Amino acid sequence: MPLGDIVGKSSALTVVTPLWCSWINRFLFALYRSLPAQFFPLVNLQMIHFARWVILPKDRWPGRSEKFKTRYSYLLFVSNFNGTWDVYLDEFSDVISLGMDTMWYRSIGYPKSIPSSPFKSYIDDNSIECSYYYNALPGFSLRDVSSALKVRKAINYLEEQLSEINQDPDKNDATKDDLFFQHFQSVMANLANHFPSTGKPPPHSPENFQ
């Protein structure tokens, strides 16, 4: 993957493939839009920020002229994801192979998504470098964002519990503290895997020489 396509924890993938009989893909795309459950496994993958397939008709290319003619329409696939290129395409093959084969159904030379090695070679051969793409949180993975939202929700819950406890006139301060601490312990136990950790400093870190 070109280095220009990697920003922070986020990577971009742009693939352009020629299509035979693009009307078949248009029909399949419309069918999938009416059956969104077919793509639920893709939505639930914790590494994909964005993925989209677009058909570029052969008679509607920007700047098309008599000097530029093509026999084919093209399928454009663009995506942002976390993790490595290999793992990303492996997830496609393992989790939603039928969907991948449908989206690239009429792409010339498409080898199907299983086994994954020919599929990866096909994507690599038809990838182009993306000089610019938008990602709202390039320094964070989807897991980071999901964990942050859970922590924010937990903080809101603790604020509500504290407010309710403090408004109870029948409890003294010690009892209120104990009740809140019970809520706090329960919340922290559920959030144990959602707090960021810097881990150990690398060997060359100045911290190791103090």
mmCIF file of C-alpha atoms in Angstrom:
data_model
loop_
_atom_site.group_PDB
_atom_site.id
_atom_site.type_symbol
_atom_site.label_atom_id
_atom_site.label_comp_id
_atom_site.label_asym_id
_atom_site.label_seq_id
_atom_site.Cartn_x
_atom_site.Cartn_y
_atom_site.Cartn_z
ATOM 1 C CA MET A 1 0.000 0.000 0.000
ATOM 2 C CA PRO A 2 1.417 3.488 -0.847
ATOM 3 C CA LEU A 3 2.592 5.407 2.214
ATOM 4 C CA GLY A 4 0.492 8.394 1.115
ATOM 5 C CA ASP A 5 -2.620 6.368 1.901
ATOM 6 C CA ILE A 6 -1.767 5.965 5.598
ATOM 7 C CA VAL A 7 -2.555 8.690 8.160
ATOM 8 C CA GLY A 8 -2.254 7.914 11.871
ATOM 9 C CA LYS A 9 -4.196 4.717 12.561
ATOM 10 C CA SER A 10 -6.253 5.105 9.409
ATOM 11 C CA SER A 11 -5.528 3.795 5.920
ATOM 12 C CA ALA A 12 -7.307 4.406 2.619
ATOM 13 C CA LEU A 13 -7.951 1.955 -0.188
ATOM 14 C CA THR A 14 -9.054 3.019 -3.676
ATOM 15 C CA VAL A 15 -9.742 0.363 -6.317
ATOM 16 C CA VAL A 16 -10.896 0.911 -9.914
ATOM 17 C CA THR A 17 -11.941 -2.084 -12.026
ATOM 18 C CA PRO A 18 -13.479 -2.311 -15.538
ATOM 19 C CA LEU A 19 -16.991 -3.776 -15.782
ATOM 20 C CA TRP A 20 -18.715 -5.960 -18.336
ATOM 21 C CA CYS A 21 -22.474 -5.287 -18.563
ATOM 22 C CA SER A 22 -22.591 -2.715 -15.778
ATOM 23 C CA TRP A 23 -26.404 -2.806 -15.776
ATOM 24 C CA ILE A 24 -26.159 -6.143 -13.953
ATOM 25 C CA ASN A 25 -24.201 -4.477 -11.153
ATOM 26 C CA ARG A 26 -26.734 -1.653 -11.002
ATOM 27 C CA PHE A 27 -29.471 -4.230 -10.514
ATOM 28 C CA LEU A 28 -27.448 -6.046 -7.832
ATOM 29 C CA PHE A 29 -26.689 -2.770 -6.023
ATOM 30 C CA ALA A 30 -30.395 -1.908 -5.982
ATOM 31 C CA LEU A 31 -31.152 -5.386 -4.647
ATOM 32 C CA TYR A 32 -28.616 -5.003 -1.838
ATOM 33 C CA ARG A 33 -30.019 -1.610 -0.906
ATOM 34 C CA SER A 34 -33.368 -3.316 -0.359
ATOM 35 C CA LEU A 35 -31.701 -6.055 1.717
ATOM 36 C CA PRO A 36 -29.371 -4.162 4.083
ATOM 37 C CA ALA A 37 -29.193 -7.130 6.477
ATOM 38 C CA GLN A 38 -26.844 -8.783 3.979
ATOM 39 C CA PHE A 39 -24.218 -6.200 4.949
ATOM 40 C CA PHE A 40 -24.696 -6.300 8.729
ATOM 41 C CA PRO A 41 -21.516 -8.389 9.156
ATOM 42 C CA LEU A 42 -19.572 -5.688 7.283
ATOM 43 C CA VAL A 43 -21.031 -2.901 9.431
ATOM 44 C CA ASN A 44 -20.115 -4.757 12.600
ATOM 45 C CA LEU A 45 -16.437 -5.163 11.726
ATOM 46 C CA GLN A 46 -14.430 -3.101 14.208
ATOM 47 C CA MET A 47 -11.916 -1.820 11.683
ATOM 48 C CA ILE A 48 -13.916 -0.204 8.856
ATOM 49 C CA HIS A 49 -14.578 3.552 9.001
ATOM 50 C CA PHE A 50 -16.140 3.809 5.571
ATOM 51 C CA ALA A 51 -16.721 1.696 2.458
ATOM 52 C CA ARG A 52 -18.503 2.551 -0.774
ATOM 53 C CA TRP A 53 -18.911 1.123 -4.267
ATOM 54 C CA VAL A 54 -19.799 3.442 -7.175
ATOM 55 C CA ILE A 55 -20.375 2.648 -10.854
ATOM 56 C CA LEU A 56 -18.722 5.099 -13.253
ATOM 57 C CA PRO A 57 -20.661 4.834 -16.562
ATOM 58 C CA LYS A 58 -18.528 4.821 -19.678
ATOM 59 C CA ASP A 59 -20.489 7.699 -21.238
ATOM 60 C CA ARG A 60 -20.286 10.000 -18.200
ATOM 61 C CA TRP A 61 -16.574 10.301 -17.489
ATOM 62 C CA PRO A 62 -15.491 13.866 -16.574
ATOM 63 C CA GLY A 63 -13.818 15.571 -19.511
ATOM 64 C CA ARG A 64 -14.882 12.828 -21.927
ATOM 65 C CA SER A 65 -14.105 13.698 -25.532
ATOM 66 C CA GLU A 66 -13.539 12.058 -28.893
ATOM 67 C CA LYS A 67 -9.922 11.447 -27.864
ATOM 68 C CA PHE A 68 -11.003 9.594 -24.736
ATOM 69 C CA LYS A 69 -13.302 6.657 -25.266
ATOM 70 C CA THR A 70 -13.645 3.460 -23.302
ATOM 71 C CA ARG A 71 -15.495 0.248 -23.960
ATOM 72 C CA TYR A 72 -16.151 -0.259 -20.284
ATOM 73 C CA SER A 73 -17.856 1.280 -17.344
ATOM 74 C CA TYR A 74 -15.788 1.120 -14.170
ATOM 75 C CA LEU A 75 -16.429 0.147 -10.592
ATOM 76 C CA LEU A 76 -14.907 2.484 -8.004
ATOM 77 C CA PHE A 77 -14.385 1.170 -4.481
ATOM 78 C CA VAL A 78 -13.186 3.529 -1.731
ATOM 79 C CA SER A 79 -12.666 2.723 1.930
ATOM 80 C CA ASN A 80 -10.964 3.896 5.152
ATOM 81 C CA PHE A 81 -9.966 1.293 7.699
ATOM 82 C CA ASN A 82 -7.754 0.498 10.675
ATOM 83 C CA GLY A 83 -5.168 -2.250 10.783
ATOM 84 C CA THR A 84 -3.150 -3.773 7.968
ATOM 85 C CA TRP A 85 -4.116 -4.149 4.343
ATOM 86 C CA ASP A 86 -3.835 -7.963 4.569
ATOM 87 C CA VAL A 87 -6.082 -8.273 7.630
ATOM 88 C CA TYR A 88 -8.641 -5.910 6.095
ATOM 89 C CA LEU A 89 -8.998 -7.989 2.926
ATOM 90 C CA ASP A 90 -8.949 -11.222 4.938
ATOM 91 C CA GLU A 91 -11.942 -9.913 6.889
ATOM 92 C CA PHE A 92 -13.766 -9.292 3.616
ATOM 93 C CA SER A 93 -13.043 -12.832 2.438
ATOM 94 C CA ASP A 94 -13.900 -14.501 5.742
ATOM 95 C CA VAL A 95 -16.941 -12.498 6.842
ATOM 96 C CA ILE A 96 -18.741 -11.362 3.707
ATOM 97 C CA SER A 97 -17.372 -13.341 0.771
ATOM 98 C CA LEU A 98 -20.762 -13.567 -0.978
ATOM 99 C CA GLY A 99 -21.191 -9.800 -0.726
ATOM 100 C CA MET A 100 -17.734 -9.172 -2.196
ATOM 101 C CA ASP A 101 -18.388 -11.556 -5.065
ATOM 102 C CA THR A 102 -21.677 -9.795 -5.757
ATOM 103 C CA MET A 103 -20.215 -6.265 -5.709
ATOM 104 C CA TRP A 104 -17.381 -7.205 -8.091
ATOM 105 C CA TYR A 105 -19.518 -9.724 -9.994
ATOM 106 C CA ARG A 106 -18.924 -8.343 -13.509
ATOM 107 C CA SER A 107 -15.481 -6.861 -12.938
ATOM 108 C CA ILE A 108 -13.101 -8.105 -15.609
ATOM 109 C CA GLY A 109 -10.623 -10.627 -14.241
ATOM 110 C CA TYR A 110 -12.210 -10.848 -10.793
ATOM 111 C CA PRO A 111 -11.163 -14.190 -9.224
ATOM 112 C CA LYS A 112 -13.742 -14.327 -6.357
ATOM 113 C CA SER A 113 -12.885 -13.561 -2.743
ATOM 114 C CA ILE A 114 -12.126 -17.158 -1.707
ATOM 115 C CA PRO A 115 -9.340 -18.181 -1.656
ATOM 116 C CA SER A 116 -8.009 -14.871 -0.437
ATOM 117 C CA SER A 117 -4.604 -14.834 -2.193
ATOM 118 C CA PRO A 118 -5.942 -14.300 -5.760
ATOM 119 C CA PHE A 119 -8.452 -11.797 -4.366
ATOM 120 C CA LYS A 120 -5.677 -9.795 -2.690
ATOM 121 C CA SER A 121 -3.585 -9.857 -5.862
ATOM 122 C CA TYR A 122 -6.534 -8.571 -7.885
ATOM 123 C CA ILE A 123 -7.204 -5.719 -5.453
ATOM 124 C CA ASP A 124 -3.501 -4.837 -5.346
ATOM 125 C CA ASP A 125 -3.220 -4.806 -9.161
ATOM 126 C CA ASN A 126 -6.226 -2.469 -9.493
ATOM 127 C CA SER A 127 -5.489 -0.132 -6.559
ATOM 128 C CA ILE A 128 -4.489 3.482 -7.097
ATOM 129 C CA GLU A 129 -2.903 5.879 -4.636
ATOM 130 C CA CYS A 130 -5.353 8.185 -2.897
ATOM 131 C CA SER A 131 -3.743 11.627 -2.672
ATOM 132 C CA TYR A 132 -6.511 13.030 -0.473
ATOM 133 C CA TYR A 133 -9.286 11.571 1.642
ATOM 134 C CA TYR A 134 -11.335 12.661 4.637
ATOM 135 C CA ASN A 135 -11.309 10.866 7.963
ATOM 136 C CA ALA A 136 -12.710 12.662 11.019
ATOM 137 C CA LEU A 137 -10.507 10.797 13.509
ATOM 138 C CA PRO A 138 -7.369 9.526 11.753
ATOM 139 C CA GLY A 139 -5.491 9.142 15.057
ATOM 140 C CA PHE A 140 -8.074 6.795 16.531
ATOM 141 C CA SER A 141 -9.350 3.358 15.622
ATOM 142 C CA LEU A 142 -13.026 2.419 15.675
ATOM 143 C CA ARG A 143 -12.348 0.487 18.885
ATOM 144 C CA ASP A 144 -10.925 3.676 20.426
ATOM 145 C CA VAL A 145 -14.046 5.628 19.480
ATOM 146 C CA SER A 146 -16.383 2.887 20.718
ATOM 147 C CA SER A 147 -14.547 2.705 24.046
ATOM 148 C CA ALA A 148 -14.622 6.489 24.464
ATOM 149 C CA LEU A 149 -18.386 6.544 23.908
ATOM 150 C CA LYS A 150 -18.875 3.826 26.528
ATOM 151 C CA VAL A 151 -16.749 5.779 29.026
ATOM 152 C CA ARG A 152 -18.742 8.946 28.312
ATOM 153 C CA LYS A 153 -22.010 7.060 28.853
ATOM 154 C CA ALA A 154 -20.702 5.660 32.141
ATOM 155 C CA ILE A 155 -19.717 9.136 33.353
ATOM 156 C CA ASN A 156 -23.212 10.415 32.573
ATOM 157 C CA TYR A 157 -24.690 7.490 34.498
ATOM 158 C CA LEU A 158 -22.517 8.199 37.546
ATOM 159 C CA GLU A 159 -23.492 11.875 37.445
ATOM 160 C CA GLU A 160 -27.182 10.899 37.475
ATOM 161 C CA GLN A 161 -26.685 8.461 40.346
ATOM 162 C CA LEU A 162 -24.763 11.022 42.381
ATOM 163 C CA SER A 163 -27.490 13.596 41.859
ATOM 164 C CA GLU A 164 -30.201 11.164 42.975
ATOM 165 C CA ILE A 165 -28.220 10.087 46.043
ATOM 166 C CA ASN A 166 -27.517 13.665 47.129
ATOM 167 C CA GLN A 167 -31.200 14.564 46.843
ATOM 168 C CA ASP A 168 -32.248 11.862 49.323
ATOM 169 C CA PRO A 169 -32.784 13.633 52.697
ATOM 170 C CA ASP A 170 -33.048 10.346 54.610
ATOM 171 C CA LYS A 171 -29.398 9.376 54.098
ATOM 172 C CA ASN A 172 -26.363 10.819 55.870
ATOM 173 C CA ASP A 173 -23.130 11.706 54.128
ATOM 174 C CA ALA A 174 -21.409 8.413 54.958
ATOM 175 C CA THR A 175 -24.301 6.372 53.558
ATOM 176 C CA LYS A 176 -24.367 8.510 50.412
ATOM 177 C CA ASP A 177 -20.630 7.966 49.940
ATOM 178 C CA ASP A 178 -21.044 4.201 50.306
ATOM 179 C CA LEU A 179 -23.899 4.078 47.796
ATOM 180 C CA PHE A 180 -22.020 6.105 45.241
ATOM 181 C CA PHE A 181 -18.887 3.999 45.734
ATOM 182 C CA GLN A 182 -20.912 0.860 44.977
ATOM 183 C CA HIS A 183 -22.094 2.371 41.696
ATOM 184 C CA PHE A 184 -18.572 3.514 40.939
ATOM 185 C CA GLN A 185 -17.079 0.053 41.518
ATOM 186 C CA SER A 186 -19.713 -1.584 39.300
ATOM 187 C CA VAL A 187 -19.099 0.892 36.482
ATOM 188 C CA MET A 188 -15.310 0.591 36.683
ATOM 189 C CA ALA A 189 -15.494 -3.205 36.557
ATOM 190 C CA ASN A 190 -17.444 -2.992 33.279
ATOM 191 C CA LEU A 191 -15.039 -0.433 31.797
ATOM 192 C CA ALA A 192 -11.820 -2.273 32.622
ATOM 193 C CA ASN A 193 -11.024 -2.969 28.962
ATOM 194 C CA HIS A 194 -12.070 0.421 27.615
ATOM 195 C CA PHE A 195 -9.458 2.728 29.135
ATOM 196 C CA PRO A 196 -6.407 3.598 27.013
ATOM 197 C CA SER A 197 -3.000 2.405 28.118
ATOM 198 C CA THR A 198 0.365 3.731 27.000
ATOM 199 C CA GLY A 199 2.067 0.439 27.916
ATOM 200 C CA LYS A 200 5.738 0.120 28.783
ATOM 201 C CA PRO A 201 8.127 2.786 27.476
ATOM 202 C CA PRO A 202 10.403 1.688 24.620
ATOM 203 C CA PRO A 203 14.020 0.768 25.493
ATOM 204 C CA HIS A 204 15.401 4.048 24.142
ATOM 205 C CA SER A 205 13.015 6.171 26.216
ATOM 206 C CA PRO A 206 14.718 8.618 28.637
ATOM 207 C CA GLU A 207 12.462 7.227 31.365
ATOM 208 C CA ASN A 208 14.560 4.066 31.400
ATOM 209 C CA PHE A 209 17.737 5.965 32.244
ATOM 210 C CA GLN A 210 16.498 7.880 35.280
#
